[in-house]
Amino acid sequence: MKIIMLGAPGAGKGTQAKMIAEKYSIPHISTGDIFRANIKNGTELGKKAKTYMDAGQLVPDELVVDLVIDRFKEDDCKNGYVLDGFPRTIPQAEALTKALSAIDEKIDYAIDVDVPDENIVNRMAGRRACVGCGATYHIKYSPTKVEGKCDKCGEDLIIRDDDKPETVLSRLEVYHKQTQPLIDYYTEQGILKSVDGTQDMKDVFQDIINILGE
Ligand code: AP5
Ligand code: MG
């Protein structure tokens, strides 16, 4: 099963993608996580990506597309994957469609986690992320057992550099301009499914299971 998660920054794409990956035993591929790991390890790619990310802008398409398409070639992708944060522009979506059709494959579902802008800033302010394993928490909606420590690996939690309210506003603007057109793109392909992302995390997940099947 090959799935794309769509939705505004903070809509809950990562939260739901992790649950999908676990339930259906497919890898969760998050381009944001890949860039953050590169930043942490001080790679060239990380240095390039950081300038854009900190400004709330998109990393240029040419730094993203090959990275994701190469990732599909790894062994764990043979039964599919859940893509989180990619594609994010029409050129990225077209490159993905082309790369998959060249090997006679296609995306099965594009799931749009729909959350209005008003709810987003509040969510981002409370998000805490683990730099160790990538787990995501929220101080109110999904707190850790021990404050400031990851439940899964025990590492310290951080506030993402791009979660400052002013950066969140530019990310939302970029989303509406560059990413939202993908909703029409995948509607035309007949694979778009929308879920109400303002519900409780587990209710959002139940709606997704209803789409994907048990
Ligand atoms: P990326 O890491 O993908 O960030 P994003 O799309 O802005 O989305 P987020 O990760 O912020 O939100 P999310 O939807 O995953 O929400 P989450 O589950 O964490 O990208 C970062 C940057 O990298 C981009 O700005 C760009 O610069 C660059 N980049 C990445 N991919 C790129 C690409 N393809 N092309 C170009 N540039 C690229 O949830 C948010 C919070 O809410 C959490 O605290 C969570 O616990 C909480 N929450 C989740 N669901 C609920 C719920 N139902 N109710 C209450 N709280 C909830
Ligand atoms: Mg995310």
CSV table of C-alpha atoms and ligand atoms in Angstrom, one decimal:
chain,number,residue,atom,x,y,z
A,1,MET,CA,0.0,0.0,0.0
A,2,LYS,CA,1.4,3.4,-1.0
A,3,ILE,CA,0.0,6.4,0.8
A,4,ILE,CA,0.6,10.1,0.7
A,5,MET,CA,-0.2,12.3,3.7
A,6,LEU,CA,-1.4,15.8,2.8
A,7,GLY,CA,-2.3,18.6,5.1
A,8,ALA,CA,-1.1,22.0,6.6
A,9,PRO,CA,1.9,22.2,8.8
A,10,GLY,CA,0.8,20.8,12.2
A,11,ALA,CA,-2.3,19.1,10.8
A,12,GLY,CA,-1.1,15.8,12.3
A,13,LYS,CA,0.4,14.2,9.2
A,14,GLY,CA,3.4,12.8,11.2
A,15,THR,CA,1.3,11.7,14.1
A,16,GLN,CA,-1.1,9.7,11.8
A,17,ALA,CA,1.7,8.5,9.5
A,18,LYS,CA,3.5,6.8,12.4
A,19,MET,CA,0.3,5.0,13.4
A,20,ILE,CA,-0.3,3.9,9.8
A,21,ALA,CA,3.2,2.7,9.4
A,22,GLU,CA,2.9,0.6,12.6
A,23,LYS,CA,-0.5,-0.9,11.8
A,24,TYR,CA,0.2,-1.8,8.1
A,25,SER,CA,3.9,-2.6,8.6
A,26,ILE,CA,5.2,-0.2,6.0
A,27,PRO,CA,7.9,2.4,6.5
A,28,HIS,CA,7.1,6.0,7.4
A,29,ILE,CA,9.1,8.3,5.1
A,30,SER,CA,9.1,11.9,6.3
A,31,THR,CA,11.2,14.4,4.3
A,32,GLY,CA,11.1,16.8,7.2
A,33,ASP,CA,12.6,14.1,9.5
A,34,ILE,CA,15.2,13.3,6.9
A,35,PHE,CA,16.3,17.0,6.7
A,36,ARG,CA,16.3,17.4,10.5
A,37,ALA,CA,18.5,14.3,10.8
A,38,ASN,CA,20.9,15.8,8.2
A,39,ILE,CA,20.9,19.1,10.1
A,40,LYS,CA,21.7,17.3,13.3
A,41,ASN,CA,24.6,15.3,11.7
A,42,GLY,CA,25.9,18.5,10.0
A,43,THR,CA,25.8,17.2,6.5
A,44,GLU,CA,26.0,19.4,3.4
A,45,LEU,CA,22.3,18.7,2.6
A,46,GLY,CA,21.4,19.6,6.2
A,47,LYS,CA,23.3,23.0,5.9
A,48,LYS,CA,21.5,23.8,2.7
A,49,ALA,CA,18.0,22.7,3.9
A,50,LYS,CA,18.3,24.6,7.3
A,51,THR,CA,18.3,28.1,5.8
A,52,TYR,CA,15.0,27.4,4.0
A,53,MET,CA,13.4,25.5,6.9
A,54,ASP,CA,14.2,28.1,9.5
A,55,ALA,CA,12.6,30.8,7.3
A,56,GLY,CA,9.5,28.6,6.9
A,57,GLN,CA,10.2,28.2,3.1
A,58,LEU,CA,10.3,25.0,1.1
A,59,VAL,CA,13.6,23.4,0.3
A,60,PRO,CA,14.1,23.5,-3.5
A,61,ASP,CA,12.5,20.6,-5.4
A,62,GLU,CA,15.9,19.4,-6.8
A,63,LEU,CA,17.2,18.7,-3.2
A,64,VAL,CA,14.1,16.7,-2.4
A,65,VAL,CA,13.0,14.6,-5.4
A,66,ASP,CA,16.0,12.3,-5.9
A,67,LEU,CA,16.3,11.8,-2.2
A,68,VAL,CA,12.8,10.3,-1.9
A,69,ILE,CA,12.9,8.3,-5.1
A,70,ASP,CA,16.2,6.7,-4.0
A,71,ARG,CA,14.7,5.9,-0.7
A,72,PHE,CA,12.0,3.8,-2.5
A,73,LYS,CA,14.7,1.5,-3.8
A,74,GLU,CA,15.4,0.2,-0.3
A,75,ASP,CA,14.3,-3.2,0.7
A,76,ASP,CA,11.7,-2.1,3.4
A,77,CYS,CA,9.7,-0.4,0.7
A,78,LYS,CA,8.7,-3.5,-1.2
A,79,ASN,CA,5.2,-3.6,0.4
A,80,GLY,CA,4.7,0.1,0.1
A,81,TYR,CA,5.2,3.2,2.3
A,82,VAL,CA,3.6,6.2,3.8
A,83,LEU,CA,5.0,9.5,2.6
A,84,ASP,CA,4.8,12.4,5.0
A,85,GLY,CA,5.7,15.9,3.7
A,86,PHE,CA,6.3,14.8,0.2
A,87,PRO,CA,5.2,15.7,-2.4
A,88,ARG,CA,4.7,19.3,-1.5
A,89,THR,CA,4.6,21.1,-4.8
A,90,ILE,CA,3.1,20.2,-8.2
A,91,PRO,CA,6.6,19.6,-9.8
A,92,GLN,CA,7.3,17.1,-6.9
A,93,ALA,CA,4.0,15.4,-7.5
A,94,GLU,CA,4.6,15.1,-11.2
A,95,ALA,CA,8.1,13.8,-10.6
A,96,LEU,CA,6.7,11.2,-8.3
A,97,THR,CA,3.9,10.1,-10.7
A,98,LYS,CA,6.5,9.8,-13.5
A,99,ALA,CA,9.1,7.8,-11.4
A,100,LEU,CA,6.4,5.4,-10.3
A,101,SER,CA,4.8,4.9,-13.7
A,102,ALA,CA,8.2,4.1,-15.1
A,103,ILE,CA,8.2,1.0,-12.9
A,104,ASP,CA,4.5,0.4,-13.4
A,105,GLU,CA,3.4,1.5,-9.9
A,106,LYS,CA,1.2,4.2,-8.5
A,107,ILE,CA,0.1,5.8,-5.3
A,108,ASP,CA,-3.1,4.2,-3.8
A,109,TYR,CA,-4.3,6.9,-1.5
A,110,ALA,CA,-3.6,10.6,-0.8
A,111,ILE,CA,-5.1,11.4,2.6
A,112,ASP,CA,-5.7,15.0,3.4
A,113,VAL,CA,-5.8,15.7,7.1
A,114,ASP,CA,-7.9,18.8,7.2
A,115,VAL,CA,-7.4,21.3,10.0
A,116,PRO,CA,-8.3,25.0,9.7
A,117,ASP,CA,-5.5,27.6,10.1
A,118,GLU,CA,-7.0,28.9,13.4
A,119,ASN,CA,-6.2,25.6,15.2
A,120,ILE,CA,-2.6,25.3,13.8
A,121,VAL,CA,-0.6,27.9,15.7
A,122,ASN,CA,-1.9,26.6,19.1
A,123,ARG,CA,-0.9,23.1,18.2
A,124,MET,CA,2.6,24.0,17.1
A,125,ALA,CA,3.3,26.0,20.2
A,126,GLY,CA,2.7,22.9,22.3
A,127,ARG,CA,4.6,20.5,20.1
A,128,ARG,CA,7.7,18.8,21.5
A,129,ALA,CA,9.9,16.6,19.4
A,130,CYS,CA,12.5,13.9,20.2
A,131,VAL,CA,15.8,14.5,18.3
A,132,GLY,CA,16.8,10.9,19.1
A,133,CYS,CA,13.9,8.9,17.5
A,134,GLY,CA,11.7,11.5,15.9
A,135,ALA,CA,8.7,10.8,18.2
A,136,THR,CA,6.3,13.8,18.5
A,137,TYR,CA,4.4,14.9,21.6
A,138,HIS,CA,2.1,17.8,22.6
A,139,ILE,CA,2.3,19.3,26.1
A,140,LYS,CA,-1.5,19.2,26.3
A,141,TYR,CA,-2.9,16.7,23.8
A,142,SER,CA,-0.2,14.0,24.0
A,143,PRO,CA,2.1,14.6,27.0
A,144,THR,CA,5.1,12.5,27.9
A,145,LYS,CA,5.2,10.5,31.2
A,146,VAL,CA,8.3,12.4,32.4
A,147,GLU,CA,8.4,16.1,31.4
A,148,GLY,CA,11.0,16.9,28.7
A,149,LYS,CA,12.0,13.3,28.1
A,150,CYS,CA,11.0,11.0,25.3
A,151,ASP,CA,8.8,8.0,26.4
A,152,LYS,CA,10.3,5.8,23.7
A,153,CYS,CA,14.1,6.4,24.0
A,154,GLY,CA,14.5,8.7,27.0
A,155,GLU,CA,16.3,11.5,25.1
A,156,ASP,CA,15.6,15.1,25.7
A,157,LEU,CA,12.8,16.8,23.8
A,158,ILE,CA,13.2,20.0,21.9
A,159,ILE,CA,11.0,22.7,20.4
A,160,ARG,CA,11.5,22.7,16.7
A,161,ASP,CA,13.3,25.8,15.3
A,162,ASP,CA,10.5,26.4,12.9
A,163,ASP,CA,7.7,26.2,15.5
A,164,LYS,CA,8.0,29.9,16.5
A,165,PRO,CA,4.6,31.6,15.8
A,166,GLU,CA,6.0,33.9,13.1
A,167,THR,CA,7.6,31.0,11.2
A,168,VAL,CA,4.4,29.0,11.5
A,169,LEU,CA,2.6,31.8,9.8
A,170,SER,CA,5.0,31.8,6.8
A,171,ARG,CA,4.7,28.0,6.7
A,172,LEU,CA,0.9,28.3,6.5
A,173,GLU,CA,1.2,30.8,3.7
A,174,VAL,CA,3.6,28.6,1.8
A,175,TYR,CA,1.3,25.7,2.3
A,176,HIS,CA,-1.7,27.5,0.8
A,177,LYS,CA,0.3,28.7,-2.2
A,178,GLN,CA,2.4,25.7,-3.0
A,179,THR,CA,1.0,22.6,-1.4
A,180,GLN,CA,-2.8,23.0,-1.3
A,181,PRO,CA,-3.0,22.7,-5.2
A,182,LEU,CA,-2.0,19.0,-4.7
A,183,ILE,CA,-5.5,18.4,-3.3
A,184,ASP,CA,-6.9,19.1,-6.8
A,185,TYR,CA,-4.1,17.2,-8.4
A,186,TYR,CA,-5.0,14.0,-6.5
A,187,THR,CA,-8.7,14.6,-6.7
A,188,GLU,CA,-8.3,14.5,-10.5
A,189,GLN,CA,-6.4,11.2,-10.1
A,190,GLY,CA,-9.3,9.9,-8.1
A,191,ILE,CA,-7.3,8.9,-5.0
A,192,LEU,CA,-7.9,11.8,-2.7
A,193,LYS,CA,-9.6,11.1,0.7
A,194,SER,CA,-10.2,13.7,3.3
A,195,VAL,CA,-10.4,13.3,7.1
A,196,ASP,CA,-11.4,15.8,9.8
A,197,GLY,CA,-8.1,16.4,11.5
A,198,THR,CA,-9.6,18.5,14.3
A,199,GLN,CA,-10.9,15.4,16.1
A,200,ASP,CA,-9.0,13.5,18.7
A,201,MET,CA,-5.9,11.7,17.3
A,202,LYS,CA,-7.5,8.3,17.8
A,203,ASP,CA,-10.7,9.3,16.0
A,204,VAL,CA,-8.7,10.7,13.1
A,205,PHE,CA,-6.9,7.4,12.9
A,206,GLN,CA,-10.2,5.4,13.0
A,207,ASP,CA,-11.4,7.5,10.0
A,208,ILE,CA,-8.1,6.6,8.2
A,209,ILE,CA,-8.5,2.9,9.0
A,210,ASN,CA,-12.1,3.1,7.6
A,211,ILE,CA,-10.5,4.3,4.3
A,212,LEU,CA,-7.6,1.9,4.1
A,213,GLY,CA,-9.4,-1.1,5.5
A,214,GLU,CA,-8.5,-3.3,8.5
B,1,AP5,P1,7.8,18.9,7.9
B,1,AP5,O1,8.6,18.3,9.0
B,1,AP5,O2,7.1,18.0,7.0
B,1,AP5,O3,6.8,19.9,8.6
B,1,AP5,P2,5.3,20.3,8.2
B,1,AP5,O4,4.6,19.9,7.0
B,1,AP5,O5,5.3,21.8,8.4
B,1,AP5,O6,4.4,19.6,9.2
B,1,AP5,P3,4.7,19.3,10.7
B,1,AP5,O7,5.7,18.2,10.8
B,1,AP5,O8,5.0,20.6,11.3
B,1,AP5,O9,3.3,18.9,11.1
B,1,AP5,P4,2.5,17.5,11.1
B,1,AP5,O10,1.4,17.6,10.1
B,1,AP5,O11,3.5,16.4,10.8
B,1,AP5,O12,1.9,17.5,12.5
B,1,AP5,P5,2.3,16.6,13.8
B,1,AP5,O13,1.8,15.2,13.6
B,1,AP5,O14,3.7,16.8,14.2
B,1,AP5,O15,8.7,19.9,7.1
B,1,AP5,C1,9.5,20.9,7.7
B,1,AP5,C2,10.2,21.7,6.7
B,1,AP5,O16,11.1,20.9,5.9
B,1,AP5,C3,9.3,22.4,5.7
B,1,AP5,O17,8.8,23.7,6.2
B,1,AP5,C4,10.3,22.6,4.5
B,1,AP5,O18,11.1,23.7,4.7
B,1,AP5,C5,11.1,21.3,4.5
B,1,AP5,N1,10.5,20.2,3.7
B,1,AP5,C6,10.1,19.0,4.1
B,1,AP5,N2,9.6,18.3,3.1
B,1,AP5,C7,9.8,19.1,2.0
B,1,AP5,C8,9.5,18.9,0.6
B,1,AP5,N3,8.9,17.7,0.1
B,1,AP5,N4,9.8,19.9,-0.3
B,1,AP5,C9,10.4,21.0,0.2
B,1,AP5,N5,10.7,21.3,1.5
B,1,AP5,C10,10.4,20.3,2.4
B,1,AP5,O19,1.3,17.3,14.9
B,1,AP5,C11,1.6,18.7,15.3
B,1,AP5,C12,1.3,18.8,16.8
B,1,AP5,O20,-0.1,18.6,17.0
B,1,AP5,C13,2.0,17.7,17.6
B,1,AP5,O21,2.4,18.3,18.8
B,1,AP5,C14,0.9,16.6,17.8
B,1,AP5,O22,1.2,15.9,19.0
B,1,AP5,C15,-0.3,17.5,17.9
B,1,AP5,N6,-1.5,16.8,17.3
B,1,AP5,C16,-1.5,15.9,16.2
B,1,AP5,N7,-2.7,15.5,15.9
B,1,AP5,C17,-3.6,16.1,16.9
B,1,AP5,C18,-5.0,16.0,17.1
B,1,AP5,N8,-5.8,15.3,16.4
B,1,AP5,N9,-5.4,16.7,18.2
B,1,AP5,C19,-4.6,17.5,18.9
B,1,AP5,N10,-3.3,17.6,18.7
B,1,AP5,C20,-2.7,16.9,17.7
B,2,MG,MG,5.6,16.2,10.6
